[in-house]
């Protein structure tokens, strides 16, 4: 069974085609700058990688282009479109309606559409992807996999804000949390690495990429997470502020006469480490320039890691114990400096990072000292494999089972 995983953003479509029976990636790629001048596709198969210009005014054009590449004589990995058996979509916001992945039908489409009020930048392009597949290959089953679903297990004490209850009842203002598929993947892998039943585990998972979120996961279920009503809340990010005193927004609107749209742009696109350094979002640049003595870059790294430390403290408190801290995503997987800066000073929590293991971690690994009571794990995330397996399980009818085990939940051989 071939399953296509799609992640449709505002101006991009990322895709991976899997042979789900063999758990084998056949092709992957991305089309960027949809609707702008200079649209291009990066298409990768086992042996080749191509970057080519293309013309795509809409998501439908982009998906049509992806299909052309997948079936192309030279670049392709299948011969006919009917060799794609199902499509799984990453959908950012599932609100309170979706606590797990679902088969897409007209009702699901209208619910995703109505949730666009909560995620105006994300749900519309996600939905455009579903509609494009519906019109290009109407008989192919589609599955929606929600970024928020994993966090629907949070208790009301964690997800409600101390604001008038009417805001929640009338508009759904509450914490939803994001990056759920990633937190699910790495915590299930962590249980395997530690040879524990997921039901007996307590983890803090740090997804540190451009977007950053930290989640407390107890017994395989999210009990609290740092992103909130939107993905702006919580940790310091590449361009997003993370948590600030909400009064700052009102103060700055007053002082600078910002409109809501302007203040939204500043907090989402010009804050975070970019706001502090004034120049960089890429943490590689920031640590390089900090190494050359730049004080603002050093400060950005200090603030980012300080805030992550505080989140670990918060979640340690509510978990009532801790088996492992998990690092994942672009920074979490690749930056030994970032991991060290977060873990340094947390020895009183029983978190002892092993410097040598940390420096040499290039694939899934335990990077804590042998005697460390709390383990520190580096686990490359794999959201696509969760999407693929959800699609497969929904289609073969095994997904409703709450003890559903993913195929990646197997113990490491070493
Ligand atoms: P997104 O949130 O866009 O999915 P990623 O998870 O791909 O982001 O992470 C992107 C971030 O990872 C960028 O800020 C990039 O600088 C950072 N990154 C990648 N490799 C390294 C590295 N070796 N050291 C530090 N940061 C890195």
Coordinates of C-alpha atoms and ligand atoms in Angstrom, one line a residue:
X1 CA 0.0 0.0 0.0
X2 CA 1.5 3.4 -1.1
X3 CA 0.6 6.3 1.2
X4 CA 1.3 9.9 0.5
X5 CA 1.8 12.2 3.5
X6 CA 1.1 15.9 2.8
X7 CA 1.9 19.0 4.8
X8 CA 0.4 22.0 3.1
X9 CA 1.5 25.3 4.4
X10 CA 0.6 28.8 3.3
X11 CA 3.0 28.9 0.4
X12 CA 4.5 25.4 0.5
X13 CA 3.6 21.7 0.0
X14 CA 5.8 19.1 1.6
X15 CA 5.3 15.5 0.7
X16 CA 6.6 12.0 1.3
X17 CA 5.4 8.9 -0.5
X18 CA 5.8 5.6 1.5
X19 CA 5.4 2.0 0.7
X20 CA 3.6 1.4 4.0
X21 CA 3.8 -2.4 3.8
X22 CA 7.6 -2.3 3.7
X23 CA 7.8 0.9 5.7
X24 CA 10.0 2.3 2.9
X25 CA 10.2 5.9 1.8
X26 CA 9.9 6.0 -2.0
X27 CA 10.2 9.8 -2.6
X28 CA 10.0 13.1 -0.7
X29 CA 10.2 16.7 -1.5
X30 CA 8.7 20.2 -1.2
X31 CA 7.3 22.9 -3.5
X32 CA 8.1 26.3 -2.1
X33 CA 6.9 29.8 -3.0
X34 CA 3.4 28.7 -4.2
X35 CA 1.6 31.8 -5.6
X36 CA 4.8 33.8 -5.8
X37 CA 7.4 34.4 -8.5
X38 CA 10.2 31.8 -8.4
X39 CA 8.2 28.7 -7.3
X40 CA 10.5 25.6 -7.2
X41 CA 10.3 22.0 -6.4
X42 CA 12.9 19.9 -4.6
X43 CA 12.2 16.2 -5.3
X44 CA 14.2 13.4 -3.8
X45 CA 14.3 9.7 -4.4
X46 CA 16.6 7.0 -3.2
X47 CA 19.3 7.9 -5.7
X48 CA 18.6 11.4 -6.9
X49 CA 17.8 14.9 -5.8
X50 CA 16.5 17.6 -8.1
X51 CA 15.7 21.2 -7.7
X52 CA 13.6 22.6 -10.6
X53 CA 11.6 25.7 -11.2
X54 CA 7.9 25.2 -11.7
X55 CA 4.7 27.3 -12.0
X56 CA 2.1 26.9 -9.3
X57 CA -0.4 29.6 -8.5
X58 CA -2.4 27.4 -6.1
X59 CA -2.1 24.4 -3.9
X60 CA -4.0 22.4 -6.5
X61 CA -1.3 23.3 -9.1
X62 CA 1.4 22.3 -6.6
X63 CA -0.2 18.9 -5.9
X64 CA -0.7 18.3 -9.6
X65 CA 3.1 19.1 -10.0
X66 CA 3.9 16.7 -7.2
X67 CA 1.9 14.0 -9.0
X68 CA 3.7 14.7 -12.2
X69 CA 7.1 14.2 -10.5
X70 CA 6.0 11.1 -8.7
X71 CA 4.9 9.5 -12.0
X72 CA 7.5 11.0 -14.3
X73 CA 9.5 8.6 -16.4
X74 CA 12.8 10.1 -15.3
X75 CA 12.1 11.3 -11.7
X76 CA 9.2 9.1 -10.8
X77 CA 8.8 6.2 -8.4
X78 CA 5.3 5.0 -9.5
X79 CA 3.9 4.7 -13.0
X80 CA 0.2 5.6 -12.4
X81 CA -1.6 7.8 -10.0
X82 CA -3.8 4.9 -9.0
X83 CA -0.7 3.5 -7.3
X84 CA -1.3 6.0 -4.5
X85 CA -3.7 4.2 -2.2
X86 CA -4.4 6.9 0.4
X87 CA -3.3 10.4 1.5
X88 CA -2.6 11.6 5.0
X89 CA -2.6 15.3 5.8
X90 CA -1.0 17.2 8.6
X91 CA -3.8 19.5 9.9
X92 CA -2.6 22.1 12.4
X93 CA -5.8 22.7 14.4
X94 CA -8.4 20.1 15.4
X95 CA -9.8 22.1 18.2
X96 CA -11.7 20.0 20.8
X97 CA -13.5 18.1 18.1
X98 CA -10.6 15.9 17.1
X99 CA -8.7 13.9 19.7
X100 CA -7.4 11.5 17.1
X101 CA -6.8 11.1 13.4
X102 CA -9.9 10.6 11.2
X103 CA -11.0 9.6 7.8
X104 CA -11.9 12.7 5.8
X105 CA -15.5 13.1 4.7
X106 CA -17.7 16.2 4.1
X107 CA -18.5 16.6 7.8
X108 CA -14.7 16.6 8.7
X109 CA -14.0 19.0 5.9
X110 CA -16.6 21.5 7.2
X111 CA -15.3 21.1 10.8
X112 CA -11.7 21.8 9.7
X113 CA -13.0 24.8 7.8
X114 CA -14.9 26.1 10.9
X115 CA -11.7 25.7 13.0
X116 CA -10.0 28.1 10.6
X117 CA -11.1 30.9 13.0
X118 CA -8.6 29.4 15.6
X119 CA -5.8 28.9 13.0
X120 CA -6.3 31.3 10.2
X121 CA -2.8 30.9 8.8
X122 CA -2.7 27.1 8.9
X123 CA -6.1 25.4 8.5
X124 CA -7.0 27.1 5.2
X125 CA -3.9 25.8 3.3
X126 CA -4.3 22.4 5.0
X127 CA -7.8 22.3 3.8
X128 CA -6.7 23.4 0.3
X129 CA -4.6 20.3 0.2
X130 CA -7.6 18.1 1.0
X131 CA -9.7 19.8 -1.6
X132 CA -7.0 19.5 -4.3
X133 CA -6.7 15.7 -3.7
X134 CA -10.5 15.4 -3.7
X135 CA -10.7 17.0 -7.1
X136 CA -7.6 15.4 -8.6
X137 CA -8.3 11.8 -7.4
X138 CA -11.7 11.7 -5.9
X139 CA -11.7 8.0 -5.0
X140 CA -8.5 8.1 -2.9
X141 CA -9.3 7.9 0.8
X142 CA -7.9 10.8 2.8
X143 CA -7.0 11.0 6.5
X144 CA -6.6 14.1 8.7
X145 CA -3.8 13.9 11.4
X146 CA -4.1 16.8 13.8
X147 CA -1.2 18.6 15.5
X148 CA -3.5 19.3 18.5
X149 CA -5.0 15.8 18.9
X150 CA -2.2 14.4 21.2
X151 CA -2.8 17.2 23.7
X152 CA -6.5 16.6 24.1
X153 CA -5.7 14.5 27.1
X154 CA -4.6 17.5 29.1
X155 CA -6.8 18.1 32.2
X156 CA -8.9 21.3 32.5
X157 CA -6.5 22.5 35.2
X158 CA -3.8 22.7 32.5
X159 CA -5.8 23.8 29.5
X160 CA -8.0 26.5 31.0
X161 CA -6.8 30.1 31.4
X162 CA -7.9 32.2 34.3
X163 CA -10.1 34.5 32.2
X164 CA -13.9 34.8 32.0
X165 CA -15.3 31.3 31.4
X166 CA -17.5 32.8 28.8
X167 CA -14.4 33.3 26.5
X168 CA -13.9 29.6 26.6
X169 CA -17.5 28.7 26.2
X170 CA -18.3 31.1 23.4
X171 CA -15.0 31.2 21.5
X172 CA -13.0 28.2 22.6
X173 CA -10.3 30.3 24.2
X174 CA -8.1 27.7 25.9
X175 CA -4.7 26.0 25.6
X176 CA -4.6 23.5 22.7
X177 CA -0.9 22.8 22.2
X178 CA 0.8 21.9 18.9
X179 CA 3.6 19.6 17.5
X180 CA 1.5 16.8 19.0
X181 CA 2.6 14.2 16.3
X182 CA 6.2 14.9 17.1
X183 CA 5.8 14.6 20.9
X184 CA 3.8 11.4 20.4
X185 CA 6.6 9.9 18.2
X186 CA 9.6 10.8 20.4
X187 CA 7.9 9.8 23.7
X188 CA 6.9 6.4 22.3
X189 CA 10.4 5.9 20.9
X190 CA 11.9 7.0 24.3
X191 CA 9.8 4.3 26.1
X192 CA 11.3 1.7 23.7
X193 CA 14.9 3.0 24.2
X194 CA 14.5 2.7 28.0
X195 CA 12.8 -0.7 27.6
X196 CA 9.7 0.5 29.5
X197 CA 6.0 0.2 29.0
X198 CA 4.8 3.6 27.8
X199 CA 2.1 3.4 30.5
X200 CA 4.9 3.6 33.2
X201 CA 6.8 6.5 31.8
X202 CA 7.2 10.2 32.7
X203 CA 8.9 12.3 30.0
X204 CA 9.5 15.9 29.2
X205 CA 9.8 16.3 25.4
X206 CA 11.5 19.4 24.0
X207 CA 10.7 20.0 20.3
X208 CA 13.2 22.8 19.4
X209 CA 13.0 23.9 15.8
X210 CA 12.0 27.3 14.4
X211 CA 8.9 26.6 16.4
X212 CA 9.6 25.4 20.0
X213 CA 7.3 23.5 22.3
X214 CA 7.8 21.5 25.5
X215 CA 5.4 18.8 26.6
X216 CA 4.9 16.9 29.9
X217 CA 3.9 13.3 28.9
X218 CA 2.8 10.9 31.6
X219 CA 1.9 7.3 30.7
X220 CA 2.1 8.2 27.0
X221 CA -0.4 11.1 27.4
X222 CA 0.2 14.8 27.2
X223 CA -0.7 16.4 30.6
X224 CA 0.6 19.9 29.8
X225 CA 2.4 21.7 27.0
X226 CA 3.9 25.1 26.5
X227 CA 2.2 26.3 23.3
X228 CA -1.3 27.5 24.0
X229 CA -4.3 28.9 22.2
X230 CA -2.0 29.5 19.3
X231 CA 1.6 28.3 18.5
X232 CA 2.9 31.7 19.8
X233 CA 2.9 30.8 23.4
X234 CA 5.5 29.2 25.7
X235 CA 9.2 28.9 24.8
X236 CA 11.3 31.5 22.9
X237 CA 11.4 30.6 19.2
X238 CA 13.1 31.5 16.0
X239 CA 10.8 34.5 15.3
X240 CA 8.0 34.0 17.9
X241 CA 8.1 35.7 21.3
X242 CA 6.8 32.8 23.3
X243 CA 5.1 33.8 26.6
X244 CA 5.0 37.5 27.5
X245 CA 2.9 39.6 29.8
X246 CA -0.3 40.2 27.7
X247 CA -0.3 43.8 28.9
X248 CA 2.8 44.4 26.7
X249 CA 0.5 44.0 23.7
X250 CA -1.9 46.7 24.9
X251 CA 1.0 49.0 26.0
X252 CA 2.7 48.8 22.6
X253 CA -0.5 49.2 20.7
X254 CA -1.0 52.4 22.7
X255 CA 2.5 53.7 22.3
X256 CA 3.1 52.9 18.6
X257 CA -0.5 52.9 17.4
X258 CA -0.1 49.3 16.1
X259 CA -3.2 47.6 14.6
X260 CA -3.9 44.0 15.8
X261 CA -2.5 42.7 12.5
X262 CA 0.8 44.7 13.0
X263 CA 1.3 43.5 16.6
X264 CA 0.5 40.0 15.5
X265 CA 3.2 40.2 12.8
X266 CA 5.8 41.6 15.3
X267 CA 5.1 38.9 17.9
X268 CA 5.0 36.0 15.3
X269 CA 7.6 37.1 12.8
X270 CA 10.0 39.6 14.3
X271 CA 10.4 38.4 17.9
X272 CA 12.1 35.4 19.5
X273 CA 15.8 35.1 18.9
X274 CA 15.4 37.3 15.8
X275 CA 13.9 40.0 18.0
X276 CA 16.8 39.8 20.4
X277 CA 19.7 39.6 17.9
X278 CA 18.0 41.8 15.4
X279 CA 19.6 39.7 12.6
X280 CA 19.3 35.9 13.0
X281 CA 16.7 33.2 13.3
X282 CA 19.0 30.3 12.4
X283 CA 20.6 29.0 15.6
X284 CA 23.7 27.9 13.7
X285 CA 24.3 31.6 12.8
X286 CA 23.5 32.7 16.4
X287 CA 25.9 30.2 18.0
X288 CA 28.7 31.0 15.5
X289 CA 28.4 34.7 15.9
X290 CA 28.1 34.3 19.7
X291 CA 31.3 32.3 19.6
X292 CA 33.0 35.3 17.9
X293 CA 32.0 37.4 20.9
X294 CA 28.7 39.0 19.8
X295 CA 26.9 39.8 23.1
X296 CA 23.3 39.9 21.7
X297 CA 23.7 36.5 20.1
X298 CA 25.0 35.1 23.4
X299 CA 22.1 36.8 25.2
X300 CA 19.6 35.2 22.8
X301 CA 21.1 31.7 23.5
X302 CA 21.1 32.4 27.2
X303 CA 17.4 33.6 27.2
X304 CA 16.3 30.7 25.1
X305 CA 17.9 28.0 27.3
X306 CA 16.9 29.7 30.5
X307 CA 13.3 29.7 29.5
X308 CA 13.5 26.0 28.5
X309 CA 15.1 25.2 31.9
X310 CA 12.2 26.8 33.6
X311 CA 9.7 24.8 31.6
X312 CA 11.5 21.6 32.6
X313 CA 11.2 22.7 36.2
X314 CA 7.5 23.3 35.8
X315 CA 6.8 20.0 34.2
X316 CA 9.0 18.1 36.6
X317 CA 6.8 19.5 39.3
X318 CA 3.6 18.4 37.8
X319 CA 4.8 15.0 36.5
X320 CA 5.9 14.0 40.0
X321 CA 9.1 12.4 38.8
X322 CA 10.9 12.1 35.5
X323 CA 12.4 9.2 33.4
X324 CA 13.9 11.3 30.6
X325 CA 14.3 14.6 29.0
X326 CA 14.0 14.3 25.2
X327 CA 15.5 16.6 22.6
X328 CA 14.1 16.7 19.1
X329 CA 13.6 18.8 15.9
X330 CA 16.2 21.0 14.1
X331 CA 18.0 22.5 17.1
X332 CA 17.3 19.6 19.6
X333 CA 18.7 17.1 17.2
X334 CA 21.7 19.0 15.8
X335 CA 22.9 21.4 18.4
X336 CA 25.0 19.9 21.2
X337 CA 25.6 23.4 22.5
X338 CA 21.8 24.0 22.9
X339 CA 21.3 20.7 24.7
X340 CA 24.2 21.4 27.0
X341 CA 23.0 24.9 27.8
X342 CA 19.5 23.5 28.7
X343 CA 20.8 20.7 30.9
X344 CA 23.6 22.5 32.7
X345 CA 22.6 23.3 36.2
X346 CA 19.8 20.7 36.3
X347 CA 21.9 18.2 38.2
X348 CA 19.8 18.7 41.3
X349 CA 16.9 17.2 39.3
X350 CA 19.1 14.2 38.6
X351 CA 19.8 15.3 35.0
X352 CA 23.4 14.6 34.2
X353 CA 24.4 15.1 30.6
X354 CA 27.5 13.3 29.3
X355 CA 29.5 15.8 27.3
X356 CA 31.2 13.3 25.1
X357 CA 28.0 11.4 24.2
X358 CA 26.3 14.7 23.6
X359 CA 29.0 15.9 21.2
X360 CA 28.8 12.6 19.3
X361 CA 25.0 12.2 19.1
X362 CA 24.1 12.0 15.4
X363 CA 21.3 9.5 15.6
X364 CA 18.9 8.4 18.2
X365 CA 20.9 8.1 21.4
X366 CA 21.1 8.3 25.2
X367 CA 23.4 11.2 26.0
X368 CA 23.2 11.1 29.7
X369 CA 25.9 9.8 32.1
X370 CA 25.5 6.1 32.9
X371 CA 24.6 6.9 36.5
X372 CA 22.2 9.7 35.7
X373 CA 18.8 9.0 37.4
X374 CA 17.0 11.0 34.7
X375 CA 18.1 10.1 31.2
X376 CA 18.7 12.6 28.4
X377 CA 17.7 11.4 25.0
X378 CA 18.3 12.8 21.5
X379 CA 15.6 11.4 19.2
X380 CA 15.2 12.6 15.6
X381 CA 11.5 13.2 15.1
X382 CA 9.5 11.5 12.4
X383 CA 6.0 13.0 12.1
X384 CA 5.5 11.5 8.7
X385 CA 5.8 7.9 9.9
X386 CA 3.0 8.7 12.5
X387 CA 0.8 10.0 9.6
X388 CA 1.5 7.0 7.5
X389 CA 0.8 4.5 10.2
X390 CA -2.4 6.4 11.3
X391 CA -3.6 6.3 7.7
X392 CA -2.9 2.6 7.4
X393 CA -4.5 1.7 10.7
X394 CA -7.6 3.8 10.0
X395 CA -8.0 2.0 6.6
X396 CA -7.5 -1.4 8.0
X397 CA -9.8 -0.8 11.0
X398 CA -7.3 -1.2 13.8
X399 CA -6.9 2.4 14.8
X400 CA -9.9 2.6 17.2
X401 CA -8.1 0.4 19.6
X402 CA -6.6 2.6 22.3
X403 CA -3.7 0.2 22.8
X404 CA -2.7 0.8 19.1
X405 CA 1.0 0.1 18.8
X406 CA 3.0 1.8 16.1
X407 CA 5.5 -0.2 14.2
X408 CA 8.3 2.1 15.4
X409 CA 7.5 1.0 18.9
X410 CA 10.1 -1.7 19.0
X411 CA 13.0 -1.8 21.3
X412 CA 16.5 -0.9 20.0
X413 CA 18.6 -3.9 19.1
X414 CA 21.7 -2.6 20.9
Ligands
LIG1 P1 10.7 23.9 11.7 O1 10.1 24.3 13.0 O2 10.6 24.9 10.7 O3 10.2 22.5 11.3 P2 13.2 22.6 12.1 O4 12.8 21.6 13.1 O5 13.6 22.1 10.8 O6 12.2 23.8 12.0 O7 14.4 23.4 12.8 C1 15.0 24.5 12.2 C2 16.0 25.1 13.1 O8 17.0 24.1 13.4 C3 16.7 26.3 12.5 O9 16.7 27.4 13.4 C4 18.2 25.8 12.3 O10 19.1 26.7 12.5 C5 18.3 24.8 13.4 N1 19.4 23.9 13.2 C6 19.6 23.0 12.3 N2 20.8 22.4 12.4 C7 21.4 23.0 13.4 C8 22.7 22.9 14.1 N3 23.6 22.1 13.6 N4 23.0 23.7 15.1 C9 22.0 24.6 15.6 N5 20.8 24.7 15.0 C10 20.5 24.0 14.0

